[in-house]
Short mmCIF file of C-alpha atoms and ligand atoms in Angstrom, two decimals:
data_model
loop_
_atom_site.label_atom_id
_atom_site.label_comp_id
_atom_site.label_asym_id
_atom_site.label_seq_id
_atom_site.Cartn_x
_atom_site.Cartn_y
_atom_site.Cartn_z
CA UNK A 1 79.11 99.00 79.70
CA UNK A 2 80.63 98.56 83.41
CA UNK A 3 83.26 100.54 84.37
CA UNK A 4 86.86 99.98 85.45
CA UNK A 5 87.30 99.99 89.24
CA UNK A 6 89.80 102.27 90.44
CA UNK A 7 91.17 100.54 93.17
CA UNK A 8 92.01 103.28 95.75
CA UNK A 9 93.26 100.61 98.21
CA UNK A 10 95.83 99.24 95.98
CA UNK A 11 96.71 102.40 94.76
CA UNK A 12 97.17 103.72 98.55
CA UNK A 13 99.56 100.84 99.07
CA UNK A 14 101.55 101.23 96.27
CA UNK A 15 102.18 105.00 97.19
CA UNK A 16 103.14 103.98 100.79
CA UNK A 17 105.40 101.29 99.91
CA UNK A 18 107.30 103.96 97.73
CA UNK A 19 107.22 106.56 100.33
CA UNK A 20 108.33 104.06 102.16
CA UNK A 21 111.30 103.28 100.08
CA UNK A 22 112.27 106.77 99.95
CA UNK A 23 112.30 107.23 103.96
CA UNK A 24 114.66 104.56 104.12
CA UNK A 25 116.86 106.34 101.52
CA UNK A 26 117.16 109.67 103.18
CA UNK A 27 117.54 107.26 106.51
CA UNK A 28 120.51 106.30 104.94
CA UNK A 29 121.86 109.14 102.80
CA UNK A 30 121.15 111.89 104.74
CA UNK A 31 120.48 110.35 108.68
CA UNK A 32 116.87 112.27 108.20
CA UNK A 33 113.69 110.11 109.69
CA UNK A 34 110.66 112.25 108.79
CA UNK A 35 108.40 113.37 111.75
CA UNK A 36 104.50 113.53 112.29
CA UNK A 37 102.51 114.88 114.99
CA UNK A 38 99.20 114.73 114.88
CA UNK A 39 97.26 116.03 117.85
CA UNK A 40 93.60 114.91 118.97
CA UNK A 41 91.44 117.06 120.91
CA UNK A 42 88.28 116.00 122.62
CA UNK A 43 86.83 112.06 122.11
CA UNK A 44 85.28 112.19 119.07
CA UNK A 45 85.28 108.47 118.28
CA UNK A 46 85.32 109.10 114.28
CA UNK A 47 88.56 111.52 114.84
CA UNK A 48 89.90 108.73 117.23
CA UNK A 49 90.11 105.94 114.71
CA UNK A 50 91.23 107.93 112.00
CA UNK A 51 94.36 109.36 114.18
CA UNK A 52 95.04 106.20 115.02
CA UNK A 53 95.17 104.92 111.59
CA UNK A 54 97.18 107.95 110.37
CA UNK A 55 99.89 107.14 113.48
CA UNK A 56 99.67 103.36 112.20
CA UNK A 57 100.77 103.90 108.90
CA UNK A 58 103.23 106.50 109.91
CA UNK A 59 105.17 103.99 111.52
CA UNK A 60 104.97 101.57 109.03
CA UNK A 61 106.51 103.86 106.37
CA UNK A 62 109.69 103.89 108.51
CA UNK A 63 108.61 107.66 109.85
CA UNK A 64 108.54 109.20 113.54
CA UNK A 65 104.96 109.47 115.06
CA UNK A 66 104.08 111.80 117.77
CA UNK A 67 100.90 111.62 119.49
CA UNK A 68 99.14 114.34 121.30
CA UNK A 69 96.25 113.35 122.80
CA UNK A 70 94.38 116.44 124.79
CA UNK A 71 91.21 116.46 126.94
CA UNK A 72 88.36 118.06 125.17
CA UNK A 73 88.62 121.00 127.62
CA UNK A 74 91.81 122.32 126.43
CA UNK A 75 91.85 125.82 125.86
CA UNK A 76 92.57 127.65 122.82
CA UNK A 77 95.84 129.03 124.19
CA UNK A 78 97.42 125.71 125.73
CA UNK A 79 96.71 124.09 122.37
CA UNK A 80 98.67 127.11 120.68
CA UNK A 81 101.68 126.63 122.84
CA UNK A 82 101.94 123.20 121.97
CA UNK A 83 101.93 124.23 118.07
CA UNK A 84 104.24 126.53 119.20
CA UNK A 85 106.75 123.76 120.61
CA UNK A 86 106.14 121.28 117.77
CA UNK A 87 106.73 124.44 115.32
CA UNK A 88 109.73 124.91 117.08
CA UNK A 89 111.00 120.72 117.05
CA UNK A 90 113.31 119.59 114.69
CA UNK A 91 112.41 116.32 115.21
CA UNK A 92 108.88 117.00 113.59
CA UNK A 93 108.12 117.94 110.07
CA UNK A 94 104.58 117.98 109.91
CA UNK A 95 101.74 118.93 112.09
CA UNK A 96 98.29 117.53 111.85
CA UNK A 97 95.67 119.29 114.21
CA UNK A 98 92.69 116.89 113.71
CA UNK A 99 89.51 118.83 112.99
CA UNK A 100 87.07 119.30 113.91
CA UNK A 101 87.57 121.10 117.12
CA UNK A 102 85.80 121.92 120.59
CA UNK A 103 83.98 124.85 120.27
CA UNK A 104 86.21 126.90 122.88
CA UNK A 105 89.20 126.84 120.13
CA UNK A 106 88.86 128.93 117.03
CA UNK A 107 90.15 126.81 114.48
CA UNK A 108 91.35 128.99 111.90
CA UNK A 109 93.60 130.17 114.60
CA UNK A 110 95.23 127.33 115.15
CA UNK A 111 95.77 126.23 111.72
CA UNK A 112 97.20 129.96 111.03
CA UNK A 113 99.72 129.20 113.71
CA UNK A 114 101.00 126.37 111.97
CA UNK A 115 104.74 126.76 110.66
CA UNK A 116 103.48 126.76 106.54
CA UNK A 117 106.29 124.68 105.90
CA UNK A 118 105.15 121.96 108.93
CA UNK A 119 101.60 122.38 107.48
CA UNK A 120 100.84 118.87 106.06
CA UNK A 121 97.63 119.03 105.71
CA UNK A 122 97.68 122.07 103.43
CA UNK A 123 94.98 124.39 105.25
CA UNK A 124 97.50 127.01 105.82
CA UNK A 125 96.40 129.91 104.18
CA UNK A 126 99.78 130.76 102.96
CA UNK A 127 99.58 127.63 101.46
CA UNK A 128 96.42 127.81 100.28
CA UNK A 129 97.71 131.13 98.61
CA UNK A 130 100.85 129.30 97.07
CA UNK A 131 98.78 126.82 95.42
CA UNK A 132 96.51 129.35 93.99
CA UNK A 133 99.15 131.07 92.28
CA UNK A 134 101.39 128.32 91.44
CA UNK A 135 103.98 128.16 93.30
CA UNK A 136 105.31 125.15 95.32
CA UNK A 137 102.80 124.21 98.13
CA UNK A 138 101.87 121.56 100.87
CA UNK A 139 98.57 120.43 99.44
CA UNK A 140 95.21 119.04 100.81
CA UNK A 141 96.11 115.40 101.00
CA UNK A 142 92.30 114.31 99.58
CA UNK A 143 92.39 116.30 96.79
CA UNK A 144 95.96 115.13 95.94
CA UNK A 145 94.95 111.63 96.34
CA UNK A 146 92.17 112.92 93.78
CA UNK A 147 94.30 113.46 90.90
CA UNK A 148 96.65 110.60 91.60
CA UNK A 149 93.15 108.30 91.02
CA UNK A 150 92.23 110.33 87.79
CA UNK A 151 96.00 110.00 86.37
CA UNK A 152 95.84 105.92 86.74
CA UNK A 153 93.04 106.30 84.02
CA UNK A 154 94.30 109.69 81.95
CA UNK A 155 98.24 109.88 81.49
CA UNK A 156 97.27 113.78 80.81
CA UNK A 157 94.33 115.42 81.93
CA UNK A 158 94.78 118.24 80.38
CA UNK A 159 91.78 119.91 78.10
CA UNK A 160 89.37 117.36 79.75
CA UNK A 161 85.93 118.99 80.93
CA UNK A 162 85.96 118.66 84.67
CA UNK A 163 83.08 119.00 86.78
CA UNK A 164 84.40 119.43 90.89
CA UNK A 165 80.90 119.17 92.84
CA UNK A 166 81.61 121.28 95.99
CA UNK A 167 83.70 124.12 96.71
CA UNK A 168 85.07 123.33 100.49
CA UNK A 169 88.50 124.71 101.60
CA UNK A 170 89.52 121.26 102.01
CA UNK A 171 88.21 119.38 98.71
CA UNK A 172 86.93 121.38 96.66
CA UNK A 173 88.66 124.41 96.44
CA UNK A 174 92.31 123.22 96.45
CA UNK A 175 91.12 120.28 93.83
CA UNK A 176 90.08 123.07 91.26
CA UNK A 177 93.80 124.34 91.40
CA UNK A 178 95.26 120.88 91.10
CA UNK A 179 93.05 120.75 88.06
CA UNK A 180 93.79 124.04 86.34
CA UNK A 181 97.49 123.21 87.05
CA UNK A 182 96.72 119.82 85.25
CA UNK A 183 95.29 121.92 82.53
CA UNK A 184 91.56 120.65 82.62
CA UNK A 185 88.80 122.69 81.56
CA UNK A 186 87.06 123.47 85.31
CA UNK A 187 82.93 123.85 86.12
CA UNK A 188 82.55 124.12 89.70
CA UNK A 189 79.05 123.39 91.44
CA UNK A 190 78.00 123.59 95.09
CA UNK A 191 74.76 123.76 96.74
CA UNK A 192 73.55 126.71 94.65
CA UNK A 193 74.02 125.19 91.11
CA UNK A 194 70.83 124.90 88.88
CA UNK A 195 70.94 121.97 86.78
CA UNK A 196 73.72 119.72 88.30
CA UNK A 197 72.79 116.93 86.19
CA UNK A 198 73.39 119.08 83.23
CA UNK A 199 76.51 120.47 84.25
CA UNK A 200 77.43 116.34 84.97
CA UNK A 201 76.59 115.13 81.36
CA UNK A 202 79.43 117.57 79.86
CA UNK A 203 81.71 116.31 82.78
CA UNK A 204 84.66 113.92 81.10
CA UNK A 205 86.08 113.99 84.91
CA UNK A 206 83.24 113.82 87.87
CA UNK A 207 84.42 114.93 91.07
CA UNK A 208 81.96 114.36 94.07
CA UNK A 209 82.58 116.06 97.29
CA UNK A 210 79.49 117.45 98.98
CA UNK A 211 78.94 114.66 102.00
CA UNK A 212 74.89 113.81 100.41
CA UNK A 213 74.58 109.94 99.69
CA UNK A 214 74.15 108.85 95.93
CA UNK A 215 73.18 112.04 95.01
CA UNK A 216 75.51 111.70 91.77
CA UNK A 217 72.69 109.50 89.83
CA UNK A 218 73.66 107.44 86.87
CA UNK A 219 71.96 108.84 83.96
CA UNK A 220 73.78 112.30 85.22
CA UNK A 221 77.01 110.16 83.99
CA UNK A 222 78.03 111.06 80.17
CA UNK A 223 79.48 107.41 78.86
CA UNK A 224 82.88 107.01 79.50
CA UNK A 225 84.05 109.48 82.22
CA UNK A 226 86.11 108.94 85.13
CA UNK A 227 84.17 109.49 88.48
CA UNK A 228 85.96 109.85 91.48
CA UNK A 229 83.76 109.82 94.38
CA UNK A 230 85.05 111.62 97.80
CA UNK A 231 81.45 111.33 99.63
CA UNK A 232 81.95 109.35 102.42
CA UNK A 233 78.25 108.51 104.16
CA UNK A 234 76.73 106.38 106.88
CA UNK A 235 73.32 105.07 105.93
CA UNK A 236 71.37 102.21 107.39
CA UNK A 237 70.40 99.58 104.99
CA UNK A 238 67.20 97.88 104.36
CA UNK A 239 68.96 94.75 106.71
CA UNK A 240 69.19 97.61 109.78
CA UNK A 241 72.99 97.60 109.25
CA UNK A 242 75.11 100.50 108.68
CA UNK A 243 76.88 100.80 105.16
CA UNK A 244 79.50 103.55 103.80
CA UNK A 245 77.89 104.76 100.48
CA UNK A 246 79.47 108.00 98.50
CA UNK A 247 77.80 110.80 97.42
CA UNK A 248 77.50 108.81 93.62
CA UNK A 249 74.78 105.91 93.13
CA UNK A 250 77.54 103.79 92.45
CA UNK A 251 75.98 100.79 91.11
CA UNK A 252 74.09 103.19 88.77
CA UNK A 253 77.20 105.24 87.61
CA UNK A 254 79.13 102.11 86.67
CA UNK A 255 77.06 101.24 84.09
CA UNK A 256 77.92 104.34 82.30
CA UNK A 257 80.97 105.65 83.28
CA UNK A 258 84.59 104.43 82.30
CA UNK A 259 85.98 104.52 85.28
CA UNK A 260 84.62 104.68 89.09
CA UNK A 261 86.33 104.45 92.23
CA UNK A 262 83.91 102.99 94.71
CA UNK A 263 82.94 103.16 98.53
CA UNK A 264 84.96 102.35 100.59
CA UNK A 265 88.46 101.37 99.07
CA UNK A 266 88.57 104.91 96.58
CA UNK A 267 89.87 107.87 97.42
CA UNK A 268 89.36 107.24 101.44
CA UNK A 269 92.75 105.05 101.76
CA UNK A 270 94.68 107.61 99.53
CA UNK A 271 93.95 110.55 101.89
CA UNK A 272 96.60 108.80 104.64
CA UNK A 273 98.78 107.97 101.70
CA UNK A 274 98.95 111.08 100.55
CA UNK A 275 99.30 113.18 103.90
CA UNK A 276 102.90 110.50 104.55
CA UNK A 277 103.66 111.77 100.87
CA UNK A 278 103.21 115.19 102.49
CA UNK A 279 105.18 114.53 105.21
CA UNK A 280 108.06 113.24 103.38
CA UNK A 281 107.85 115.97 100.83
CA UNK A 282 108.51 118.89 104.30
CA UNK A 283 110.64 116.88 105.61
CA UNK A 284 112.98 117.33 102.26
CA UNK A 285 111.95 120.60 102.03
CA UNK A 286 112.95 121.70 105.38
CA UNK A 287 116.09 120.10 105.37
CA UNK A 288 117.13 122.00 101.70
CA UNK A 289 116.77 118.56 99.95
CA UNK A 290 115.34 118.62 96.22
CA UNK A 291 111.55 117.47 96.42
CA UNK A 292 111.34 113.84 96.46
CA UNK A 293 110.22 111.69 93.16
CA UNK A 294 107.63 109.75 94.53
P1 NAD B 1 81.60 120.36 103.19
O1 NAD B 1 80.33 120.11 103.89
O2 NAD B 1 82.62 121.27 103.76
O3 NAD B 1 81.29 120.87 101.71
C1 NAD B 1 80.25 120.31 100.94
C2 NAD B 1 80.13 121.07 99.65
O4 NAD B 1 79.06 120.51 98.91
C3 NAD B 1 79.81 122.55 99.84
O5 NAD B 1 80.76 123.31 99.13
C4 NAD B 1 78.41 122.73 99.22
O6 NAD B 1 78.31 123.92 98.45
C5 NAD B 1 78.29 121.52 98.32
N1 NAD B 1 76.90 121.10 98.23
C6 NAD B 1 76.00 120.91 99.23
N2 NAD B 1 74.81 120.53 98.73
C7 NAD B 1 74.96 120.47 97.39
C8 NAD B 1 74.09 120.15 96.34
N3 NAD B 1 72.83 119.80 96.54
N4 NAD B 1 74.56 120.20 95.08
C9 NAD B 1 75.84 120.54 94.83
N5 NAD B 1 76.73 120.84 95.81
C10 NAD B 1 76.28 120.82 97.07
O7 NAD B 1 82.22 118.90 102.92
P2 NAD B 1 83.73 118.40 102.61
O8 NAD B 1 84.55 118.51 103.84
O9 NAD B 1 84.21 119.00 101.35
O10 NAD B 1 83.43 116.85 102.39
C11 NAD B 1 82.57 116.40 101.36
C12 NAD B 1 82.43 114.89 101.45
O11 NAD B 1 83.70 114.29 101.29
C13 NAD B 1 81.90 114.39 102.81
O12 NAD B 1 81.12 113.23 102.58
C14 NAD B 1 83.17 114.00 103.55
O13 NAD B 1 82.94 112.98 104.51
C15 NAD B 1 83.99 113.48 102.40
N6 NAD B 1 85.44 113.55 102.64
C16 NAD B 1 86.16 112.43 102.38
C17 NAD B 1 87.54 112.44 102.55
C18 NAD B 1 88.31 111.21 102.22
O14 NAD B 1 89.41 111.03 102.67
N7 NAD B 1 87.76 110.33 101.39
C19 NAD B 1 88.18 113.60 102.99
C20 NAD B 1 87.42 114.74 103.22
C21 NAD B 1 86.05 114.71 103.03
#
Protein backbone atom coordinates (compact mmCIF):
# COMPACT_ATOMS: atom_id res chain seq x y z
CA UNK A 1 0.00 0.00 0.00
CA UNK A 2 1.37 3.79 -0.36
CA UNK A 3 -0.13 6.27 1.48
CA UNK A 4 -2.04 9.46 0.71
CA UNK A 5 0.14 12.58 0.90
CA UNK A 6 -1.12 15.16 3.05
CA UNK A 7 -0.18 18.10 1.37
CA UNK A 8 0.66 20.61 4.17
CA UNK A 9 1.60 23.25 1.55
CA UNK A 10 -1.67 23.29 -0.11
CA UNK A 11 -3.41 22.98 2.90
CA UNK A 12 -1.35 26.13 4.39
CA UNK A 13 -2.53 28.08 1.37
CA UNK A 14 -5.90 27.32 1.48
CA UNK A 15 -6.09 28.46 5.23
CA UNK A 16 -4.33 31.77 4.34
CA UNK A 17 -6.36 32.60 1.45
CA UNK A 18 -9.46 32.25 3.86
CA UNK A 19 -7.90 34.17 6.59
CA UNK A 20 -7.30 36.25 4.11
CA UNK A 21 -10.81 36.66 3.02
CA UNK A 22 -11.92 37.24 6.42
CA UNK A 23 -9.33 40.26 7.08
CA UNK A 24 -10.75 41.92 4.26
CA UNK A 25 -14.26 41.46 5.74
CA UNK A 26 -13.68 42.93 9.12
CA UNK A 27 -11.54 45.65 6.87
CA UNK A 28 -14.70 46.44 5.62
CA UNK A 29 -17.38 45.77 8.24
CA UNK A 30 -15.81 46.77 11.12
CA UNK A 31 -12.56 49.26 9.84
CA UNK A 32 -10.36 46.51 12.00
CA UNK A 33 -6.82 45.49 10.15
CA UNK A 34 -5.35 42.82 12.45
CA UNK A 35 -1.81 43.55 13.87
CA UNK A 36 1.44 41.36 14.35
CA UNK A 37 4.59 42.06 15.97
CA UNK A 38 6.99 39.78 16.06
CA UNK A 39 10.29 40.72 17.64
CA UNK A 40 13.85 39.11 16.84
CA UNK A 41 16.55 39.15 19.25
CA UNK A 42 20.13 38.32 18.50
CA UNK A 43 21.22 36.94 14.66
CA UNK A 44 20.35 33.63 14.74
CA UNK A 45 20.14 33.01 11.00
CA UNK A 46 17.41 30.05 11.41
CA UNK A 47 15.16 32.65 13.62
CA UNK A 48 16.00 35.30 10.87
CA UNK A 49 14.41 33.53 7.95
CA UNK A 50 11.61 32.27 9.70
CA UNK A 51 10.60 36.00 11.02
CA UNK A 52 10.93 37.04 7.87
CA UNK A 53 8.67 34.55 6.40
CA UNK A 54 6.10 35.01 9.21
CA UNK A 55 6.22 39.13 8.38
CA UNK A 56 5.87 37.99 4.56
CA UNK A 57 2.81 36.26 4.84
CA UNK A 58 1.42 38.67 7.31
CA UNK A 59 1.27 41.14 4.75
CA UNK A 60 -0.02 39.13 2.23
CA UNK A 61 -3.13 38.18 4.26
CA UNK A 62 -4.08 41.89 4.17
CA UNK A 63 -2.71 42.21 8.08
CA UNK A 64 -0.36 44.94 9.81
CA UNK A 65 3.29 43.70 10.41
CA UNK A 66 5.54 45.16 12.93
CA UNK A 67 9.05 44.32 13.07
CA UNK A 68 11.32 44.53 16.01
CA UNK A 69 14.55 43.72 15.30
CA UNK A 70 16.99 44.00 18.61
CA UNK A 71 20.78 43.50 18.98
CA UNK A 72 21.57 40.29 20.69
CA UNK A 73 22.75 42.32 23.72
CA UNK A 74 19.48 43.56 24.75
CA UNK A 75 18.76 43.20 28.20
CA UNK A 76 16.04 41.41 29.81
CA UNK A 77 14.40 44.63 31.03
CA UNK A 78 14.54 46.80 27.68
CA UNK A 79 12.98 43.80 25.95
CA UNK A 80 10.14 43.87 28.73
CA UNK A 81 9.37 47.48 28.14
CA UNK A 82 8.90 46.97 24.66
CA UNK A 83 6.24 44.06 25.49
CA UNK A 84 5.06 46.46 27.67
CA UNK A 85 4.38 49.15 24.81
CA UNK A 86 3.16 46.61 22.23
CA UNK A 87 0.83 45.20 25.21
CA UNK A 88 -0.28 48.51 25.56
CA UNK A 89 -0.87 49.29 21.29
CA UNK A 90 -4.06 49.06 19.88
CA UNK A 91 -2.76 48.82 16.71
CA UNK A 92 -1.27 45.27 17.56
CA UNK A 93 -3.11 42.14 18.36
CA UNK A 94 -0.59 39.68 18.64
CA UNK A 95 2.88 39.41 19.91
CA UNK A 96 5.41 36.94 18.75
CA UNK A 97 8.77 36.97 20.82
CA UNK A 98 10.87 34.59 18.61
CA UNK A 99 12.58 31.97 20.73
CA UNK A 100 14.97 31.03 21.42
CA UNK A 101 16.56 33.78 23.35
CA UNK A 102 20.10 35.20 24.47
CA UNK A 103 20.99 33.78 27.50
CA UNK A 104 20.87 37.23 29.52
CA UNK A 105 16.84 37.17 29.11
CA UNK A 106 14.86 34.64 31.05
CA UNK A 107 12.38 33.57 28.72
CA UNK A 108 9.60 32.46 30.66
CA UNK A 109 9.60 35.98 31.82
CA UNK A 110 9.01 37.46 28.90
CA UNK A 111 6.43 35.25 27.59
CA UNK A 112 4.58 35.71 31.17
CA UNK A 113 4.55 39.38 30.37
CA UNK A 114 2.70 38.90 27.37
CA UNK A 115 -0.99 40.41 27.42
CA UNK A 116 -2.78 36.50 27.30
CA UNK A 117 -5.11 37.87 24.99
CA UNK A 118 -2.01 39.35 22.52
CA UNK A 119 -0.37 35.91 23.12
CA UNK A 120 -0.44 34.32 19.60
CA UNK A 121 1.70 31.92 19.98
CA UNK A 122 -0.12 30.28 22.88
CA UNK A 123 2.90 29.86 25.48
CA UNK A 124 1.17 31.99 27.94
CA UNK A 125 0.65 30.05 30.82
CA UNK A 126 -2.75 31.40 31.36
CA UNK A 127 -3.32 30.12 28.18
CA UNK A 128 -1.77 27.14 28.53
CA UNK A 129 -4.13 26.78 31.66
CA UNK A 130 -7.32 27.70 29.53
CA UNK A 131 -6.66 25.07 27.11
CA UNK A 132 -6.14 22.52 29.72
CA UNK A 133 -9.39 23.00 31.17
CA UNK A 134 -11.37 23.84 28.22
CA UNK A 135 -12.04 26.96 27.97
CA UNK A 136 -11.43 29.32 24.98
CA UNK A 137 -7.63 29.74 24.37
CA UNK A 138 -4.88 31.14 21.94
CA UNK A 139 -3.27 27.88 20.97
CA UNK A 140 0.25 26.65 19.91
CA UNK A 141 0.03 27.36 16.22
CA UNK A 142 2.02 23.75 15.33
CA UNK A 143 -0.07 21.76 17.17
CA UNK A 144 -3.19 23.48 15.70
CA UNK A 145 -1.86 23.08 12.31
CA UNK A 146 -1.60 19.33 13.66
CA UNK A 147 -5.15 18.60 13.90
CA UNK A 148 -6.18 20.66 10.92
CA UNK A 149 -3.75 17.87 8.84
CA UNK A 150 -5.39 14.87 10.76
CA UNK A 151 -9.11 16.31 10.09
CA UNK A 152 -8.38 16.44 6.06
CA UNK A 153 -8.14 12.56 6.49
CA UNK A 154 -10.74 11.88 9.68
CA UNK A 155 -14.00 14.16 9.56
CA UNK A 156 -14.07 13.03 13.48
CA UNK A 157 -11.28 11.93 15.39
CA UNK A 158 -12.90 11.10 18.07
CA UNK A 159 -12.33 7.42 19.84
CA UNK A 160 -9.22 7.03 17.56
CA UNK A 161 -6.01 5.63 19.48
CA UNK A 162 -3.54 8.45 19.35
CA UNK A 163 -0.02 8.11 20.01
CA UNK A 164 1.68 12.06 20.55
CA UNK A 165 5.60 11.19 20.64
CA UNK A 166 6.98 14.03 22.86
CA UNK A 167 5.65 15.99 25.57
CA UNK A 168 7.21 19.71 24.88
CA UNK A 169 5.26 22.83 26.07
CA UNK A 170 5.08 23.79 22.58
CA UNK A 171 4.04 20.44 20.64
CA UNK A 172 3.45 18.07 22.61
CA UNK A 173 1.75 19.08 25.49
CA UNK A 174 -0.85 21.51 24.04
CA UNK A 175 -1.44 18.73 21.07
CA UNK A 176 -2.61 16.15 23.78
CA UNK A 177 -5.40 18.73 24.80
CA UNK A 178 -6.38 19.45 21.23
CA UNK A 179 -6.74 15.71 21.10
CA UNK A 180 -8.72 14.94 24.24
CA UNK A 181 -10.93 17.93 23.18
CA UNK A 182 -11.25 16.04 19.77
CA UNK A 183 -12.18 13.08 21.82
CA UNK A 184 -9.23 10.65 20.83
CA UNK A 185 -8.06 8.04 23.00
CA UNK A 186 -4.35 9.70 24.09
CA UNK A 187 -0.78 7.56 24.81
CA UNK A 188 1.86 9.99 25.30
CA UNK A 189 5.68 8.95 24.91
CA UNK A 190 8.86 10.98 25.37
CA UNK A 191 12.34 10.06 25.86
CA UNK A 192 11.61 7.72 28.77
CA UNK A 193 9.04 5.38 27.05
CA UNK A 194 9.96 1.59 26.87
CA UNK A 195 8.75 0.06 23.83
CA UNK A 196 7.89 3.03 21.47
CA UNK A 197 7.42 0.81 18.65
CA UNK A 198 4.83 -0.98 20.59
CA UNK A 199 3.06 1.87 21.80
CA UNK A 200 3.22 2.98 17.67
CA UNK A 201 1.55 -0.28 16.33
CA UNK A 202 -1.77 0.50 18.48
CA UNK A 203 -1.42 4.19 17.21
CA UNK A 204 -4.51 4.87 14.53
CA UNK A 205 -3.05 8.66 14.70
CA UNK A 206 1.04 8.99 14.89
CA UNK A 207 2.18 12.17 16.07
CA UNK A 208 6.05 12.77 15.84
CA UNK A 209 7.57 15.60 17.65
CA UNK A 210 10.87 14.83 19.35
CA UNK A 211 13.53 16.69 16.76
CA UNK A 212 15.56 12.80 16.13
CA UNK A 213 15.65 12.03 12.26
CA UNK A 214 13.58 8.92 11.01
CA UNK A 215 13.41 7.62 14.20
CA UNK A 216 9.56 6.74 13.54
CA UNK A 217 10.56 3.40 11.45
CA UNK A 218 8.06 1.82 9.17
CA UNK A 219 7.27 -1.48 10.53
CA UNK A 220 6.45 0.70 13.92
CA UNK A 221 3.42 1.91 11.49
CA UNK A 222 0.05 -0.26 12.11
CA UNK A 223 -1.57 -0.30 8.30
CA UNK A 224 -3.64 2.43 7.70
CA UNK A 225 -2.92 5.27 10.21
CA UNK A 226 -2.49 8.80 9.68
CA UNK A 227 1.13 10.02 10.54
CA UNK A 228 1.76 13.46 10.93
CA UNK A 229 5.31 14.16 11.20
CA UNK A 230 6.47 17.58 13.08
CA UNK A 231 10.39 16.56 13.15
CA UNK A 232 12.03 18.96 11.28
CA UNK A 233 16.02 17.79 10.81
CA UNK A 234 19.13 18.79 8.93
CA UNK A 235 21.16 15.80 7.83
CA UNK A 236 23.82 15.57 5.19
CA UNK A 237 23.18 13.11 2.51
CA UNK A 238 25.29 10.50 1.02
CA UNK A 239 25.82 13.40 -2.10
CA UNK A 240 27.44 15.87 0.89
CA UNK A 241 24.26 18.00 0.58
CA UNK A 242 22.05 19.01 3.29
CA UNK A 243 18.37 17.56 3.27
CA UNK A 244 15.28 18.30 5.76
CA UNK A 245 14.17 14.76 6.90
CA UNK A 246 11.40 14.37 9.92
CA UNK A 247 11.68 12.48 12.76
CA UNK A 248 9.56 9.42 10.60
CA UNK A 249 11.51 7.22 7.89
CA UNK A 250 9.20 8.53 5.55
CA UNK A 251 9.73 6.46 2.60
CA UNK A 252 9.37 3.48 5.00
CA UNK A 253 6.11 4.70 6.76
CA UNK A 254 4.33 5.25 3.45
CA UNK A 255 4.24 1.94 2.61
CA UNK A 256 2.14 1.20 5.54
CA UNK A 257 0.41 3.97 6.67
CA UNK A 258 -2.83 5.64 5.15
CA UNK A 259 -1.90 8.79 5.29
CA UNK A 260 1.62 10.73 5.75
CA UNK A 261 2.46 14.21 5.56
CA UNK A 262 6.03 14.45 4.41
CA UNK A 263 9.26 16.65 4.84
CA UNK A 264 9.20 19.53 4.00
CA UNK A 265 5.68 20.71 2.70
CA UNK A 266 3.63 18.95 6.08
CA UNK A 267 2.97 20.47 8.99
CA UNK A 268 6.06 23.13 8.60
CA UNK A 269 3.94 25.60 6.19
CA UNK A 270 0.81 25.24 8.49
CA UNK A 271 2.65 26.55 11.59
CA UNK A 272 2.65 30.35 9.80
CA UNK A 273 -0.84 29.59 8.67
CA UNK A 274 -2.00 28.87 11.69
CA UNK A 275 -0.22 31.63 13.94
CA UNK A 276 -2.24 34.48 11.04
CA UNK A 277 -5.35 32.25 12.06
CA UNK A 278 -4.24 33.20 15.58
CA UNK A 279 -3.85 36.53 14.92
CA UNK A 280 -7.09 37.07 13.34
CA UNK A 281 -8.86 35.04 15.94
CA UNK A 282 -7.31 38.10 18.98
CA UNK A 283 -7.85 40.48 16.89
CA UNK A 284 -11.85 39.53 17.00
CA UNK A 285 -11.53 38.71 20.32
CA UNK A 286 -10.14 41.88 21.52
CA UNK A 287 -12.35 43.95 19.70
CA UNK A 288 -15.72 41.91 21.33
CA UNK A 289 -16.31 40.34 17.84
CA UNK A 290 -17.72 36.60 17.80
CA UNK A 291 -14.67 34.22 16.94
CA UNK A 292 -14.17 34.08 13.34
CA UNK A 293 -15.33 30.85 11.11
CA UNK A 294 -12.32 30.13 9.43
P1 LIG B 1 11.83 19.40 22.31
O1 LIG B 1 13.27 19.08 22.19
O2 LIG B 1 11.37 20.50 23.18
O3 LIG B 1 11.04 18.09 22.77
C1 LIG B 1 11.35 16.81 22.24
C2 LIG B 1 10.52 15.78 22.95
O4 LIG B 1 10.88 14.51 22.42
C3 LIG B 1 10.75 15.72 24.45
O5 LIG B 1 9.51 15.84 25.10
C4 LIG B 1 11.37 14.34 24.70
O6 LIG B 1 10.83 13.70 25.85
C5 LIG B 1 10.96 13.57 23.46
N1 LIG B 1 11.98 12.57 23.13
C6 LIG B 1 13.32 12.72 23.06
N2 LIG B 1 13.91 11.56 22.74
C7 LIG B 1 12.92 10.65 22.60
C8 LIG B 1 12.90 9.28 22.29
N3 LIG B 1 14.00 8.59 22.04
N4 LIG B 1 11.71 8.66 22.24
C9 LIG B 1 10.56 9.33 22.47
N5 LIG B 1 10.52 10.65 22.76
C10 LIG B 1 11.70 11.29 22.84
O7 LIG B 1 11.33 19.59 20.80
P2 LIG B 1 10.05 20.36 20.18
O8 LIG B 1 10.23 21.83 20.29
O9 LIG B 1 8.79 19.75 20.67
O10 LIG B 1 10.25 19.99 18.64
C11 LIG B 1 10.24 18.64 18.21
C12 LIG B 1 10.55 18.60 16.72
O11 LIG B 1 9.55 19.32 16.02
C13 LIG B 1 11.89 19.26 16.33
O12 LIG B 1 12.42 18.56 15.22
C14 LIG B 1 11.47 20.65 15.88
O13 LIG B 1 12.36 21.20 14.94
C15 LIG B 1 10.14 20.34 15.25
N6 LIG B 1 9.22 21.48 15.23
C16 LIG B 1 8.60 21.75 14.05
C17 LIG B 1 7.69 22.79 13.97
C18 LIG B 1 7.01 23.05 12.67
O14 LIG B 1 6.51 24.12 12.44
N7 LIG B 1 6.94 22.06 11.79
C19 LIG B 1 7.41 23.56 15.10
C20 LIG B 1 8.02 23.24 16.31
C21 LIG B 1 8.92 22.18 16.36
Amino acid sequence: MSARVIDGQAIAAELRAAVGAEVQRLSRAHALTPGLAVVLVGEDPASSVYVRSKAKQTVEAGMRSFDYRLPESTGEAELLALIARLNADPAVHGILVQLPLPKQIDAQKVLGALDPAKDVDGFHPMNAGRLATGLPALVPCTPVGCIRLAKTVHASLAGLDALVIGRSNIVGKPLIQLLLAENATVTVAHSRTRDLGAACRRADLVFAAVGRPEMVRGDWIKPGATVIDVGINRVTGENGKNRLVGDVAYAEAAEVAGAITPVPRGVGPMTIACLLLNTLRAACAIAGLPEPTV
